[in-house]
Each structure stands twice: as C-alpha cells, then as structure tokens.
C-alpha cells in the first residue's frame, strides 16, 4: 500500500511534467527568452564564469586520469558496492521512523483479582502525576478496556502540547514517565508506548514475538524463560507477555457417581451455572423506539462468593425435586490464566517490548531469535513474528521484490530507447553505487532504514539513472557524428556536467526543507530527505567518473570476438523476428491488388 501510493504519485507527476515540457515550456521560452544582441552575446555567461571553469577543469583532469586508470576506478566501485553489507548491518532498521506525534500511551496492569474500582483509582493517581509534567496538556484514563477487557488493566492516553511549545521531546517525556513509574514496580506492571498510527487494534509494542504449541504449561515455561532473556537484551524496555496466570477462579468438581444416583446430569449442572452465573437472554421488551434484552441471572450476592454457589439447585430426573449443588459437586478455589490466545487454532503466547532511543527493532528481533534458537524447544512448538515486527519482515521482502522489478522494467525501457542491450547495463550499474552513500548518510545522521527511507531509495534510483542517461546519450550522438570514441567520451561528459550539476543542486535545494524541518511529521520527512540528499551528493563524483569508464569497458568488450559473436547472434535473431513479422504484410500486398485495411 505504501509503495503503490508512492508509485502512482510519482508516475503521474512525471507523466504530467513530460507533457508540460513538450507544450508549456517551449511556449513560455518563446515568450520570455529574448534573442540577445551583439553586445549581450559578447558578455560572459554563467557557463564561462571562473567558478564553473574551475569545476569543469578539475573534472576534466579527473576524467582523463580515470580513463587512464580504469581498473582502479573499477576496484573503487566494487569496494563501494561491497561496503553496503557492513553499512546495512550497522544502520538501524525499523518499520516506521520515530516521529514526535505529541501523544503516547501508558499501559497499567494491576495484579490478577484487582477490582475495577481499585484499578481506576491507581490509574487516576498516576494520570495526575503525569499531568504535572512540563509539556503535558491532557490525559484520558480508560480502565477495564483493551482487547481482553480485563478489569485489572487500564490505559492512560497522554496528549502533549505542540512541539514548538515544549522543551522536551516526546521520547524524552516518555523516558521521564518510565522513570516515574518505577515507584510502582512492585504493585503494577507498566508500559509506555507510542500510539500506533498505522495498524488497527491489538498491542502497539514495537517488538512482538510469539511462541505457539499445544501444551499451556510448556508454553508458560518457554515464555517465562524467553521473557527473562528478552529483558537482558540491550535497548529493551517494557517487556511483557500475554500469558497472565494467577487469576482467581472457582473450580467445580462433579461427583459423577453421586450425580447419577440422584438423577442429575452434567448438562443440567452446566445449564444451571450458565444461566444463574453467566446469565441468559430469555426475551426482549420495547421502550419507545429502543429494544432491550431481558437477561435472567442470579443476584450478585449469590454469584460472587463460592459458599453461595452451593445453594444453587438443579433438577433431578429420578425424584423430580431439586437437588442442591453441593450434593453433587465439590467447590475448590484455584488460579488460572486470564485468557488463552490462539493462532491457527493453536495456543500461543506473545512476548512484546518497546525499543529505547538509539536502538532498532531489527537488532532486538535478531537477538530474540538467537535466544529462542538456544532454548531448543520441542519440535511441536514454533516461534514467529507478530504485529509491526511481522510487517517489518514482510515489508523488507516486498521492497527487495520491488527493487528487482524496478531493474527489470528500467532495463526494458532503456533497451528500447537506446536500441542496445549493453547501454542499459552501463546505466543500471550506477544504481548500486548510490545506495551505500544513502545508507551512510542515514548512519551519520542517526536515522534508520524504514518504510519512508526505502521509498527514498527508489527515488534515488531515478535521479542517478537520469545523470547516466545524459552522459551516454550525448556520447553516442558525438560518436554518430564521426568523433573518435575516447574524444567523444571526454567531450560528452564535460558538456553534460553543467546540466547534471544544475539538476542535482535543484534537487538538494528542494529536499533541504525536509532535512531541516522540525515539528509534527519531521521524523518522517527527515528520513527520506536525508537519504536522497546524502546519497545523491556523495555519489555524484563517483558516478560522473564511473559511467565513462563503464562505457569504455563495455565498448572494448563488444569489440572482443568472445563477446562480439554472441551479441551479433542476438542481433541476427532480433532482425529475423522483425523480418518474420513484416513478411506476411508484403506477401499479401503482392498477392492482392486491393489496398490493405
């Protein structure tokens, strides 16, 4: 969804700009650009300025040196591409960039068995302390809500003032809140997390990892061990598990032999408990335009204490008289899990945590997967990613697929434009040179690879490719006019230096507001801006020198017999296919004197 929106927007904007360049731009040039007179022609233009002459002269000398030392340039390009591996391992990888949204959530969980009133009181006490923090505007407390609707859980939504009105950032206020909540560590489990602006319901934790298997006791053992390992991973905070045991419950053990003697069936006991304790809808009534359910249920004093449950009666099929429940069951207090979650009908436990500033989701997930592998779980127990962690993995896979398709489509279009199989390869070889510089700029500025910076890589591909097209197209034009190859390469690249510098400077100037922006959404804007500006500016010189070297190397290879014969064979096949397509048209024209429709 992210990439398709970006693709549609870019493709439509470029198509419109192409139409404008063919229509509006020539008309405006005819109206606004005046033919210079003789005096103006003798004046120096910006192309003849001392600044540009200095740049052009140094570039020409470097280009001559590069053409004389092509192997060194080739080795330098290879090292640049290989540097992508350590750079990619060093930079952080997240699903979305960390942005100051001026809001966050505080999650609280009291011990199992805590009443709704006690949970609400504890949550409101903490909310009052949060409201006293500088930069906090309002709070909203919700107790007993959430996905599991547990009465011992509460959520405090914290709304901050605008970024320009406070001295502390959102992450700093979140860390300050965590420090304040350490005073409740003995009585409450707390978590401070971002508000999920992408996903739907469920947890908003940055890292989510599940364990799935048949036995709940084994799951509890594995999850507790993995949770302990998770808490030791650097950068982890607010570690938690969805398996929460210790919830008070009452177990009714049926004496089946005695129940059979008294004529009481198990279904009768189940139905009586279901109706009187859980309640059952038996009818409805209307009040004006509204309709309400009539629900039969025992009074609160008879269903909140274990000793009162024994007074429930069930029907006997032998005697016809009701039988007291304590005559056929034994009541035992116990504890159990508050809920049992499943994936694909298999019981599962999800471990979650948030990430501290300076760390990334991918590093914690890698450490978590290594820890799970070291536990050597039984074969029937599996692990996997959930929530935004799962989306992070899926996004990485589909982004690599998108890049592969990008190379294929660009090669097809360039091959059709240049009518060559080699020149598109020369152009596309410059794309991997830009990626390491973009990753390096992210690393230097403390940014991470995320969904937005990934889109910046696609944008960077289009910009770098454009420069190579200008260089190669002009070189082919000069060679077609009769200029020798080496001279054409030097002349074409020197001629195209100015438009390449103009477009690059214009792009950097357009991206600078994203890099320097502050306020709401600045993190998202900065992520894509840093990659494009850093990648394009840092790789510019190398691509200006590498493209002529690649061009000359492929031309040398095409003149080699080992490479020329397969290339000529392909060209003959293409020509043969074209001839076969035209053959029926000429044959029909000779056999029939009627004009073809």
Coordinates of N, CA and C in Angstrom, one line a residue, residues 108-123 143-145 149-154 186-189 245-249 335 338:
X108 N -1.2 0.1 32.1 CA -1.1 -0.3 33.5 C -1.8 -1.6 33.7
X109 N -1.2 -2.5 34.5 CA -1.9 -3.8 34.8 C -1.7 -4.1 36.2
X110 N -2.7 -4.2 37.0 CA -2.7 -4.5 38.4 C -2.7 -6.0 38.6
X111 N -2.4 -6.5 39.8 CA -2.4 -8.0 40.0 C -3.7 -8.6 39.7
X112 N -3.7 -9.8 39.3 CA -5.0 -10.5 38.9 C -5.9 -10.6 40.2
X113 N -7.1 -10.3 39.9 CA -8.1 -10.3 41.0 C -8.4 -8.9 41.5
X114 N -7.7 -7.9 41.0 CA -7.9 -6.5 41.4 C -9.2 -6.0 40.9
X115 N -10.0 -5.3 41.6 CA -11.3 -4.9 41.2 C -11.2 -3.7 40.2
X116 N -12.3 -3.4 39.5 CA -12.3 -2.3 38.6 C -12.1 -1.0 39.3
X117 N -12.7 -0.8 40.5 CA -12.6 0.4 41.2 C -11.2 0.7 41.7
X118 N -10.5 -0.4 42.1 CA -9.1 -0.2 42.6 C -8.2 0.1 41.4
X119 N -8.4 -0.5 40.3 CA -7.6 -0.2 39.1 C -7.8 1.2 38.6
X120 N -9.1 1.7 38.6 CA -9.4 3.1 38.2 C -8.7 4.1 39.2
X121 N -8.7 3.8 40.5 CA -8.1 4.7 41.4 C -6.6 4.8 41.2
X122 N -5.9 3.6 41.0 CA -4.5 3.6 40.7 C -4.2 4.4 39.5
X123 N -4.9 4.1 38.4 CA -4.7 4.8 37.1 C -4.8 6.3 37.2
X143 N -10.2 2.4 32.1 CA -10.0 1.2 32.9 C -11.0 0.1 32.5
X144 N -10.5 -1.1 32.4 CA -11.3 -2.2 32.1 C -11.5 -2.4 30.6
X145 N -10.8 -1.6 29.8 CA -11.0 -1.7 28.3 C -9.9 -2.6 27.7
X149 N -10.4 -6.8 27.7 CA -11.4 -6.2 28.6 C -11.2 -6.7 30.0
X150 N -10.0 -6.7 30.5 CA -9.7 -7.1 31.8 C -9.9 -6.0 32.8
X151 N -10.5 -6.3 33.9 CA -10.8 -5.2 34.9 C -9.6 -4.7 35.6
X152 N -8.5 -5.5 35.6 CA -7.3 -5.1 36.2 C -6.3 -4.3 35.3
X153 N -6.7 -3.9 34.1 CA -5.9 -3.2 33.2 C -6.5 -1.8 32.9
X154 N -5.6 -0.9 32.6 CA -6.0 0.5 32.4 C -5.0 1.1 31.4
X186 N 6.5 -2.6 42.2 CA 6.2 -3.7 43.0 C 4.7 -4.1 42.9
X187 N 3.8 -3.1 42.6 CA 2.4 -3.3 42.6 C 1.7 -3.3 41.3
X188 N 2.4 -2.7 40.3 CA 1.8 -2.6 38.9 C 2.8 -3.0 37.9
X189 N 2.3 -3.5 36.8 CA 3.1 -3.7 35.6 C 2.8 -2.6 34.6
X245 N -1.0 -15.6 34.4 CA -1.6 -16.5 35.3 C -1.9 -15.9 36.6
X246 N -2.5 -16.7 37.5 CA -2.8 -16.2 38.8 C -4.2 -15.6 39.0
X247 N -5.0 -15.7 38.0 CA -6.3 -15.1 38.1 C -7.2 -16.0 39.0
X248 N -7.8 -15.5 40.1 CA -8.6 -16.3 41.0 C -9.8 -16.9 40.2
X249 N -10.1 -18.2 40.5 CA -11.2 -18.8 39.9 C -11.7 -19.9 40.9
X335 N -6.4 -20.9 40.8 CA -6.0 -19.8 39.9 C -5.8 -20.4 38.5
X338 N -5.8 -15.6 32.7 CA -6.9 -14.7 32.5 C -7.5 -14.9 31.1

